[in-house]
């Protein structure tokens, strides 16, 4: 062990470490193939894609930090948001086309709230656009919001189809489109929030989340790492709920015509 590693607590992962990690995934994929589970190809593809994307993003963030330019930071965040829109629409199943503007608005609102409240009021980095904070925390937020939003939209439109006759009856009895869609909206938001709330509740007892574990491994004070992790998880939970609620408000009208009739063709 080098003096640098011993003094800082940093334990670099070399090519052998990456190779062993990929080999472990390959073994598990082989087990899937033997048991005919049918997930080995997707698992191997996702693993290699993740490795390439994370290493590429690591190099990008490295140079963004070196440049230390706010315009470059926000340009990168804009690219991340555009990619998040595409991923959200791809992950969501059985949703109508043309929802990209609603997803864009939802993600943009969450990012603005995170930057203005979390980064500038809670963390307060110097400079205010510190790339190491701005880019990484935005990435963590978008990852969670994308997953929750996709789940919420998928659940909403499938639930509306299952409730078709109930919705039509409520409309016939004088209910507004929002009143008819409200049960599906509530169920969708709850479904989208389940993983986030579960992670928040289990953190520190069952789970040591990635940010805290990474900081501790890198030699940071465990108590400070715990504070950072709490802020991240709590804010992600709050903004995920805001995102799920906002996307439902923005998309529920697509299930109805201009004459407030249920659209069974979706």
Coordinates of C-alpha atoms in Angstrom, one line a residue:
X1 CA 0.0 0.0 0.0
X2 CA 1.4 3.4 -1.0
X3 CA 1.9 6.2 1.5
X4 CA -0.8 8.2 -0.3
X5 CA -3.4 5.5 0.1
X6 CA -2.5 4.9 3.7
X7 CA -2.7 8.6 4.6
X8 CA -5.8 9.5 2.7
X9 CA -7.8 6.3 2.9
X10 CA -8.3 6.3 -0.9
X11 CA -8.3 2.8 -2.4
X12 CA -8.0 3.1 -6.2
X13 CA -9.7 0.5 -8.4
X14 CA -7.4 -0.7 -11.1
X15 CA -8.1 -2.6 -14.3
X16 CA -7.9 -5.9 -12.4
X17 CA -10.7 -4.7 -10.1
X18 CA -12.9 -3.8 -13.0
X19 CA -12.2 -7.1 -14.7
X20 CA -13.1 -9.1 -11.6
X21 CA -16.3 -7.1 -11.2
X22 CA -17.3 -7.8 -14.8
X23 CA -16.4 -11.5 -14.3
X24 CA -18.7 -11.7 -11.3
X25 CA -21.5 -10.3 -13.4
X26 CA -20.7 -12.8 -16.1
X27 CA -20.9 -15.6 -13.6
X28 CA -24.3 -14.5 -12.5
X29 CA -25.4 -14.2 -16.1
X30 CA -24.2 -17.7 -16.7
X31 CA -26.4 -18.8 -13.8
X32 CA -29.3 -17.1 -15.4
X33 CA -28.6 -18.9 -18.6
X34 CA -28.4 -22.3 -16.9
X35 CA -31.7 -21.7 -15.0
X36 CA -33.3 -20.3 -18.2
X37 CA -34.3 -17.1 -16.5
X38 CA -33.8 -15.0 -19.7
X39 CA -32.1 -12.0 -18.1
X40 CA -28.5 -12.8 -18.9
X41 CA -28.3 -10.7 -22.2
X42 CA -29.9 -7.7 -20.7
X43 CA -27.7 -7.9 -17.6
X44 CA -24.5 -8.2 -19.6
X45 CA -25.5 -5.4 -21.9
X46 CA -26.6 -3.1 -19.0
X47 CA -23.3 -3.8 -17.2
X48 CA -21.1 -3.0 -20.2
X49 CA -23.2 0.1 -21.0
X50 CA -23.0 1.2 -17.4
X51 CA -19.2 0.8 -17.3
X52 CA -18.8 2.8 -20.5
X53 CA -21.2 5.6 -19.5
X54 CA -19.8 6.0 -16.0
X55 CA -16.2 6.1 -17.1
X56 CA -17.1 8.6 -19.8
X57 CA -19.0 10.8 -17.4
X58 CA -16.1 10.6 -15.0
X59 CA -13.8 12.0 -17.6
X60 CA -16.4 14.7 -18.5
X61 CA -16.8 15.8 -14.9
X62 CA -13.1 15.8 -14.4
X63 CA -12.6 18.3 -17.2
X64 CA -15.7 20.3 -16.1
X65 CA -14.2 20.7 -12.7
X66 CA -10.8 21.7 -14.2
X67 CA -12.5 24.3 -16.4
X68 CA -14.5 25.6 -13.5
X69 CA -16.9 27.5 -15.8
X70 CA -20.6 28.0 -14.9
X71 CA -21.7 28.0 -18.5
X72 CA -20.1 24.6 -19.1
X73 CA -21.7 23.3 -15.9
X74 CA -25.2 24.3 -17.0
X75 CA -24.6 23.1 -20.6
X76 CA -23.8 19.7 -19.2
X77 CA -26.9 19.8 -17.0
X78 CA -29.0 20.7 -20.0
X79 CA -27.6 17.6 -21.9
X80 CA -28.4 15.5 -18.8
X81 CA -32.0 16.8 -18.7
X82 CA -32.5 16.0 -22.4
X83 CA -31.1 12.5 -21.9
X84 CA -33.4 12.1 -18.9
X85 CA -36.4 13.0 -21.0
X86 CA -35.6 10.3 -23.5
X87 CA -35.0 7.7 -20.7
X88 CA -38.2 8.6 -18.9
X89 CA -40.3 8.2 -22.1
X90 CA -38.6 5.0 -22.9
X91 CA -39.0 3.5 -19.5
X92 CA -42.7 4.4 -19.2
X93 CA -44.9 1.8 -20.8
X94 CA -48.3 2.2 -22.5
X95 CA -48.2 6.0 -22.5
X96 CA -49.5 8.3 -25.3
X97 CA -47.0 10.1 -27.6
X98 CA -46.2 13.8 -27.2
X99 CA -45.5 13.9 -23.5
X100 CA -41.9 15.2 -23.9
X101 CA -42.9 18.9 -23.0
X102 CA -44.6 17.8 -19.8
X103 CA -41.6 15.7 -18.8
X104 CA -39.2 18.5 -19.7
X105 CA -41.1 21.0 -17.5
X106 CA -41.2 18.5 -14.6
X107 CA -37.5 17.8 -14.7
X108 CA -36.6 21.5 -15.2
X109 CA -38.7 22.5 -12.1
X110 CA -37.0 19.8 -10.0
X111 CA -33.5 20.8 -11.1
X112 CA -34.2 24.5 -10.5
X113 CA -35.5 23.8 -7.0
X114 CA -32.5 21.6 -6.2
X115 CA -30.0 24.2 -7.3
X116 CA -31.7 27.1 -5.6
X117 CA -32.6 25.4 -2.4
X118 CA -30.3 22.5 -1.8
X119 CA -27.1 23.7 -3.4
X120 CA -27.3 27.4 -2.7
X121 CA -29.1 27.4 0.7
X122 CA -28.0 24.1 2.3
X123 CA -24.6 23.1 0.9
X124 CA -23.4 26.7 -0.1
X125 CA -20.3 25.7 -2.1
X126 CA -17.6 28.2 -3.2
X127 CA -17.9 29.2 -5.9
X128 CA -21.7 28.9 -6.0
X129 CA -21.6 26.8 -9.2
X130 CA -18.9 24.4 -7.9
X131 CA -19.0 21.7 -10.6
X132 CA -18.2 18.9 -8.2
X133 CA -21.4 19.7 -6.2
X134 CA -23.7 21.0 -9.0
X135 CA -23.2 18.3 -11.6
X136 CA -23.0 15.3 -9.2
X137 CA -26.1 16.2 -7.1
X138 CA -28.1 17.0 -10.2
X139 CA -27.2 13.6 -11.6
X140 CA -28.4 11.9 -8.4
X141 CA -31.6 13.8 -8.5
X142 CA -32.4 13.1 -12.1
X143 CA -31.7 9.4 -11.7
X144 CA -34.3 9.1 -9.0
X145 CA -36.9 11.5 -10.5
X146 CA -36.7 9.7 -13.9
X147 CA -37.4 6.3 -12.4
X148 CA -40.3 7.6 -10.2
X149 CA -41.8 9.6 -13.0
X150 CA -41.7 6.7 -15.5
X151 CA -43.4 4.4 -12.9
X152 CA -46.1 7.0 -12.1
X153 CA -47.0 7.7 -15.7
X154 CA -47.1 4.0 -16.5
X155 CA -49.3 3.2 -13.6
X156 CA -51.6 6.2 -14.3
X157 CA -52.5 5.3 -17.9
X158 CA -52.8 1.6 -17.1
X159 CA -55.0 2.3 -14.1
X160 CA -57.2 4.7 -16.2
X161 CA -57.7 1.9 -18.7
X162 CA -58.7 -0.5 -16.0
X163 CA -61.1 2.0 -14.5
X164 CA -62.6 3.0 -17.9
X165 CA -66.2 2.3 -17.1
X166 CA -65.9 3.8 -13.6
X167 CA -64.4 7.0 -15.1
X168 CA -67.1 7.2 -17.8
X169 CA -69.8 6.7 -15.1
X170 CA -68.3 9.4 -12.9
X171 CA -68.2 11.8 -15.9
X172 CA -71.8 11.0 -16.7
X173 CA -72.8 11.8 -13.2
X174 CA -71.2 15.3 -13.4
X175 CA -67.7 14.7 -12.1
X176 CA -64.9 16.8 -13.6
X177 CA -62.0 15.1 -15.4
X178 CA -59.8 15.7 -12.4
X179 CA -62.3 14.1 -10.0
X180 CA -62.7 11.1 -12.3
X181 CA -58.9 10.7 -12.6
X182 CA -58.0 11.4 -9.0
X183 CA -58.0 7.8 -7.8
X184 CA -55.6 6.9 -10.6
X185 CA -53.5 10.0 -9.8
X186 CA -53.2 9.1 -6.1
X187 CA -52.4 5.4 -6.9
X188 CA -49.7 6.5 -9.4
X189 CA -48.0 8.9 -7.1
X190 CA -47.9 6.4 -4.3
X191 CA -46.5 3.7 -6.6
X192 CA -43.8 6.1 -7.8
X193 CA -42.8 7.0 -4.3
X194 CA -42.5 3.5 -2.9
X195 CA -38.8 2.9 -3.7
X196 CA -37.8 6.4 -2.6
X197 CA -39.6 6.3 0.8
X198 CA -38.3 2.7 1.4
X199 CA -34.7 3.8 0.8
X200 CA -35.2 6.9 3.1
X201 CA -36.6 4.8 5.9
X202 CA -34.0 2.0 5.7
X203 CA -30.9 4.2 5.4
X204 CA -28.5 4.0 8.3
X205 CA -29.9 0.7 9.7
X206 CA -30.2 -1.7 6.8
X207 CA -28.6 0.4 4.1
X208 CA -25.5 2.6 3.9
X209 CA -26.3 4.5 0.7
X210 CA -23.8 5.1 -2.1
X211 CA -22.9 8.7 -1.4
X212 CA -22.1 8.1 2.3
X213 CA -20.2 4.9 1.5
X214 CA -18.2 6.6 -1.2
X215 CA -17.3 9.5 1.0
X216 CA -16.2 7.3 3.9
X217 CA -14.1 5.1 1.6
X218 CA -12.6 8.3 0.2
X219 CA -11.5 9.3 3.7
X220 CA -14.2 11.8 4.7
X221 CA -15.5 12.2 8.2
X222 CA -18.3 9.6 8.6
X223 CA -20.6 12.0 10.5
X224 CA -20.2 14.7 7.8
X225 CA -20.8 11.9 5.2
X226 CA -24.0 11.0 7.0
X227 CA -25.2 14.6 7.0
X228 CA -24.6 14.9 3.3
X229 CA -26.4 11.6 2.7
X230 CA -29.4 12.6 4.7
X231 CA -29.7 15.9 2.8
X232 CA -29.5 14.1 -0.5
X233 CA -32.1 11.4 0.4
X234 CA -34.5 13.8 2.1
X235 CA -34.3 16.3 -0.8
X236 CA -34.7 13.5 -3.4
X237 CA -37.8 12.2 -1.6
X238 CA -39.3 15.7 -1.5
X239 CA -38.5 16.6 -5.1
X240 CA -39.6 13.1 -6.3
X241 CA -43.0 13.7 -4.7
X242 CA -43.2 17.1 -6.3
X243 CA -42.2 15.6 -9.7
X244 CA -44.8 12.8 -9.5
X245 CA -47.5 15.3 -8.5
X246 CA -46.5 17.8 -11.2
X247 CA -46.3 15.2 -14.0
X248 CA -49.8 13.9 -13.0
X249 CA -51.3 17.4 -13.1
X250 CA -49.7 17.9 -16.5
X251 CA -50.7 14.6 -18.2
X252 CA -54.0 13.6 -16.7
X253 CA -55.9 15.8 -19.2
X254 CA -54.5 13.7 -22.1
X255 CA -57.0 11.0 -21.0
X256 CA -59.9 13.3 -21.9
X257 CA -61.2 15.1 -24.9
X258 CA -61.9 18.8 -25.1
X259 CA -65.5 18.0 -24.3
X260 CA -64.4 16.2 -21.1
X261 CA -65.0 12.7 -22.4
X262 CA -62.8 9.8 -21.6
X263 CA -60.4 8.9 -24.5
X264 CA -60.6 5.1 -24.8
X265 CA -58.3 5.2 -27.8
X266 CA -55.1 5.9 -25.7

